[in-house]
Amino acid sequence: MGSAAVTKASWLGVVACMMALGAPFAAMGEFTCCEVKPVLDACGSYVKMGGDTIPLDCCMNVLTLRNTVMNSSENQRLACHCIQDAALKVPHINVTAYGSLPFKCGVNLPYQFSLTMRCDKYVT
Ligand SMILES: *[C@@H]1O[C@H](CO)[C@@H](O)[C@H](O)[C@H]1NC(C)=O
Ligand SMILES: *[C@@H]1O[C@H](CO)[C@@H](O)[C@H](O)[C@H]1NC(C)=O
């Protein structure tokens, strides 16, 4: 019975992110890296292995991110930093697959994914 609580505790980081996600985006400037986490989860295997097909989940999450949090230049910049930080931590990332991700999903983003993208220049 008590074991469920123990399991949950080890996922505390994840739970905290999900709570943030559940909150409405209404408050401007409340952007956290948690909001890009679903993208990283869904796209993680693709950016490591590459391949011809991108998981639909991955594209859906990229699209959702674009349609929700990326509507202000400040949020675009913050999201850029989150995405880049995460990408730099992916072991053996396939930079070709990573860089072509938004294009392959058919989602227009204000920046090209790369490990060297300069997020601060997206401030207007
Ligand atoms: C961005 O979208 C959120 C949620 O839809 C909205 O509350 C906010 O006002 C929008 N911001 C801009 C700058 O359009
Ligand atoms: C990286 O991804 C590209 C595009 O999907 C693929 O063509 C290439 O074979 C992958 N490279 C490695 C080393 O997996």
mmCIF file of N, CA and C in Angstrom, residues 10-64:
data_model
loop_
_atom_site.group_PDB
_atom_site.id
_atom_site.type_symbol
_atom_site.label_atom_id
_atom_site.label_comp_id
_atom_site.label_asym_id
_atom_site.label_seq_id
_atom_site.Cartn_x
_atom_site.Cartn_y
_atom_site.Cartn_z
ATOM 1 N N SER A 10 9.769 9.562 -6.100
ATOM 2 C CA SER A 10 10.933 9.578 -6.971
ATOM 3 C C SER A 10 10.634 10.310 -8.285
ATOM 4 N N TRP A 11 9.365 10.574 -8.539
ATOM 5 C CA TRP A 11 8.990 11.294 -9.756
ATOM 6 C C TRP A 11 8.618 12.736 -9.462
ATOM 7 N N LEU A 12 9.069 13.204 -8.325
ATOM 8 C CA LEU A 12 8.675 14.545 -7.899
ATOM 9 C C LEU A 12 8.926 15.609 -8.955
ATOM 10 N N GLY A 13 10.071 15.522 -9.585
ATOM 11 C CA GLY A 13 10.389 16.515 -10.610
ATOM 12 C C GLY A 13 9.350 16.526 -11.711
ATOM 13 N N VAL A 14 8.965 15.346 -12.139
ATOM 14 C CA VAL A 14 7.985 15.207 -13.223
ATOM 15 C C VAL A 14 6.637 15.745 -12.784
ATOM 16 N N VAL A 15 6.241 15.385 -11.560
ATOM 17 C CA VAL A 15 4.941 15.836 -11.047
ATOM 18 C C VAL A 15 4.892 17.358 -10.993
ATOM 19 N N ALA A 16 5.966 17.969 -10.537
ATOM 20 C CA ALA A 16 6.004 19.428 -10.444
ATOM 21 C C ALA A 16 5.776 20.051 -11.817
ATOM 22 N N CYS A 17 6.375 19.445 -12.830
ATOM 23 C CA CYS A 17 6.212 19.951 -14.184
ATOM 24 C C CYS A 17 4.782 19.811 -14.660
ATOM 25 N N MET A 18 4.163 18.688 -14.351
ATOM 26 C CA MET A 18 2.800 18.474 -14.815
ATOM 27 C C MET A 18 1.837 19.457 -14.162
ATOM 28 N N MET A 19 2.115 19.803 -12.909
ATOM 29 C CA MET A 19 1.266 20.775 -12.247
ATOM 30 C C MET A 19 1.383 22.138 -12.923
ATOM 31 N N ALA A 20 2.586 22.482 -13.297
ATOM 32 C CA ALA A 20 2.792 23.759 -13.977
ATOM 33 C C ALA A 20 2.071 23.757 -15.320
ATOM 34 N N LEU A 21 2.101 22.597 -15.988
ATOM 35 C CA LEU A 21 1.446 22.491 -17.281
ATOM 36 C C LEU A 21 -0.059 22.635 -17.168
ATOM 37 N N GLY A 22 -0.595 22.115 -16.077
ATOM 38 C CA GLY A 22 -2.035 22.177 -15.893
ATOM 39 C C GLY A 22 -2.523 23.588 -15.652
ATOM 40 N N ALA A 23 -1.638 24.448 -15.190
ATOM 41 C CA ALA A 23 -2.032 25.823 -14.911
ATOM 42 C C ALA A 23 -2.303 26.550 -16.214
ATOM 43 N N PRO A 24 -3.252 27.425 -16.232
ATOM 44 C CA PRO A 24 -3.517 28.193 -17.458
ATOM 45 C C PRO A 24 -2.323 29.065 -17.816
ATOM 46 N N PHE A 25 -2.148 29.318 -19.093
ATOM 47 C CA PHE A 25 -1.020 30.138 -19.529
ATOM 48 C C PHE A 25 -1.326 31.625 -19.372
ATOM 49 N N ALA A 26 -2.461 31.894 -18.767
ATOM 50 C CA ALA A 26 -2.948 33.271 -18.708
ATOM 51 C C ALA A 26 -1.912 34.268 -18.203
ATOM 52 N N ALA A 27 -1.218 33.894 -17.142
ATOM 53 C CA ALA A 27 -0.256 34.833 -16.578
ATOM 54 C C ALA A 27 0.947 34.959 -17.500
ATOM 55 N N MET A 28 1.151 36.108 -18.037
ATOM 56 C CA MET A 28 2.289 36.342 -18.907
ATOM 57 C C MET A 28 3.569 36.296 -18.094
ATOM 58 N N GLY A 29 4.632 35.840 -18.714
ATOM 59 C CA GLY A 29 5.901 35.795 -18.018
ATOM 60 C C GLY A 29 6.019 34.633 -17.054
ATOM 61 N N GLU A 30 5.031 33.743 -17.074
ATOM 62 C CA GLU A 30 5.072 32.596 -16.183
ATOM 63 C C GLU A 30 5.706 31.395 -16.868
ATOM 64 N N PHE A 31 6.341 31.639 -17.961
ATOM 65 C CA PHE A 31 6.911 30.537 -18.730
ATOM 66 C C PHE A 31 7.998 29.817 -17.941
ATOM 67 N N THR A 32 7.923 28.500 -17.932
ATOM 68 C CA THR A 32 8.991 27.714 -17.326
ATOM 69 C C THR A 32 9.405 26.648 -18.319
ATOM 70 N N CYS A 33 10.569 26.079 -18.095
ATOM 71 C CA CYS A 33 11.030 25.037 -19.004
ATOM 72 C C CYS A 33 10.112 23.825 -18.980
ATOM 73 N N CYS A 34 9.297 23.706 -17.964
ATOM 74 C CA CYS A 34 8.360 22.583 -17.919
ATOM 75 C C CYS A 34 7.493 22.536 -19.155
ATOM 76 N N GLU A 35 7.228 23.695 -19.718
ATOM 77 C CA GLU A 35 6.325 23.728 -20.859
ATOM 78 C C GLU A 35 6.927 23.128 -22.122
ATOM 79 N N VAL A 36 8.242 23.017 -22.171
ATOM 80 C CA VAL A 36 8.824 22.370 -23.341
ATOM 81 C C VAL A 36 9.071 20.879 -23.092
ATOM 82 N N LYS A 37 8.829 20.446 -21.854
ATOM 83 C CA LYS A 37 9.135 19.070 -21.518
ATOM 84 C C LYS A 37 8.373 18.027 -22.339
ATOM 85 N N PRO A 38 7.076 18.234 -22.607
ATOM 86 C CA PRO A 38 6.373 17.235 -23.428
ATOM 87 C C PRO A 38 7.016 17.068 -24.800
ATOM 88 N N VAL A 39 7.541 18.146 -25.335
ATOM 89 C CA VAL A 39 8.216 18.081 -26.631
ATOM 90 C C VAL A 39 9.461 17.201 -26.523
ATOM 91 N N LEU A 40 10.223 17.443 -25.472
ATOM 92 C CA LEU A 40 11.461 16.695 -25.304
ATOM 93 C C LEU A 40 11.181 15.220 -25.089
ATOM 94 N N ASP A 41 10.143 14.931 -24.318
ATOM 95 C CA ASP A 41 9.785 13.535 -24.071
ATOM 96 C C ASP A 41 9.375 12.850 -25.367
ATOM 97 N N ALA A 42 8.534 13.547 -26.132
ATOM 98 C CA ALA A 42 7.981 12.923 -27.338
ATOM 99 C C ALA A 42 8.997 12.867 -28.475
ATOM 100 N N CYS A 43 9.939 13.817 -28.496
ATOM 101 C CA CYS A 43 10.880 13.890 -29.609
ATOM 102 C C CYS A 43 12.233 13.275 -29.267
ATOM 103 N N GLY A 44 12.411 12.901 -28.018
ATOM 104 C CA GLY A 44 13.709 12.418 -27.552
ATOM 105 C C GLY A 44 14.298 11.297 -28.382
ATOM 106 N N SER A 45 13.484 10.291 -28.705
ATOM 107 C CA SER A 45 14.054 9.150 -29.421
ATOM 108 C C SER A 45 14.403 9.552 -30.848
ATOM 109 N N TYR A 46 13.601 10.435 -31.442
ATOM 110 C CA TYR A 46 13.906 10.853 -32.813
ATOM 111 C C TYR A 46 15.222 11.629 -32.902
ATOM 112 N N VAL A 47 15.440 12.542 -31.963
ATOM 113 C CA VAL A 47 16.668 13.335 -32.068
ATOM 114 C C VAL A 47 17.908 12.498 -31.752
ATOM 115 N N LYS A 48 17.723 11.357 -31.116
ATOM 116 C CA LYS A 48 18.864 10.480 -30.889
ATOM 117 C C LYS A 48 19.129 9.586 -32.093
ATOM 118 N N MET A 49 18.070 9.010 -32.649
ATOM 119 C CA MET A 49 18.247 8.025 -33.714
ATOM 120 C C MET A 49 18.102 8.601 -35.110
ATOM 121 N N GLY A 50 17.417 9.717 -35.249
ATOM 122 C CA GLY A 50 17.112 10.182 -36.588
ATOM 123 C C GLY A 50 16.121 9.235 -37.230
ATOM 124 N N GLY A 51 16.149 9.157 -38.540
ATOM 125 C CA GLY A 51 15.244 8.241 -39.223
ATOM 126 C C GLY A 51 14.279 8.992 -40.112
ATOM 127 N N ASP A 52 13.548 8.245 -40.900
ATOM 128 C CA ASP A 52 12.666 8.861 -41.899
ATOM 129 C C ASP A 52 11.374 9.380 -41.295
ATOM 130 N N THR A 53 10.915 8.728 -40.256
ATOM 131 C CA THR A 53 9.625 9.128 -39.702
ATOM 132 C C THR A 53 9.788 9.752 -38.319
ATOM 133 N N ILE A 54 9.095 10.871 -38.155
ATOM 134 C CA ILE A 54 9.065 11.524 -36.854
ATOM 135 C C ILE A 54 7.810 11.040 -36.138
ATOM 136 N N PRO A 55 7.922 10.712 -34.858
ATOM 137 C CA PRO A 55 6.715 10.315 -34.146
ATOM 138 C C PRO A 55 5.665 11.428 -34.223
ATOM 139 N N LEU A 56 4.435 11.058 -34.490
ATOM 140 C CA LEU A 56 3.357 12.033 -34.595
ATOM 141 C C LEU A 56 3.221 12.834 -33.299
ATOM 142 N N ASP A 57 3.381 12.135 -32.207
ATOM 143 C CA ASP A 57 3.358 12.759 -30.882
ATOM 144 C C ASP A 57 4.303 13.940 -30.774
ATOM 145 N N CYS A 58 5.486 13.726 -31.321
ATOM 146 C CA CYS A 58 6.529 14.733 -31.269
ATOM 147 C C CYS A 58 6.060 15.978 -31.995
ATOM 148 N N CYS A 59 5.571 15.817 -33.214
ATOM 149 C CA CYS A 59 5.107 16.960 -33.998
ATOM 150 C C CYS A 59 3.922 17.654 -33.347
ATOM 151 N N MET A 60 3.020 16.865 -32.787
ATOM 152 C CA MET A 60 1.858 17.455 -32.138
ATOM 153 C C MET A 60 2.292 18.351 -30.986
ATOM 154 N N ASN A 61 3.286 17.893 -30.251
ATOM 155 C CA ASN A 61 3.762 18.675 -29.111
ATOM 156 C C ASN A 61 4.517 19.927 -29.546
ATOM 157 N N VAL A 62 5.245 19.823 -30.648
ATOM 158 C CA VAL A 62 5.924 21.000 -31.194
ATOM 159 C C VAL A 62 4.885 22.033 -31.617
ATOM 160 N N LEU A 63 3.837 21.540 -32.266
ATOM 161 C CA LEU A 63 2.770 22.432 -32.724
ATOM 162 C C LEU A 63 2.053 23.094 -31.548
ATOM 163 N N THR A 64 1.770 22.306 -30.534
ATOM 164 C CA THR A 64 1.107 22.843 -29.349
ATOM 165 C C THR A 64 1.961 23.922 -28.699
#
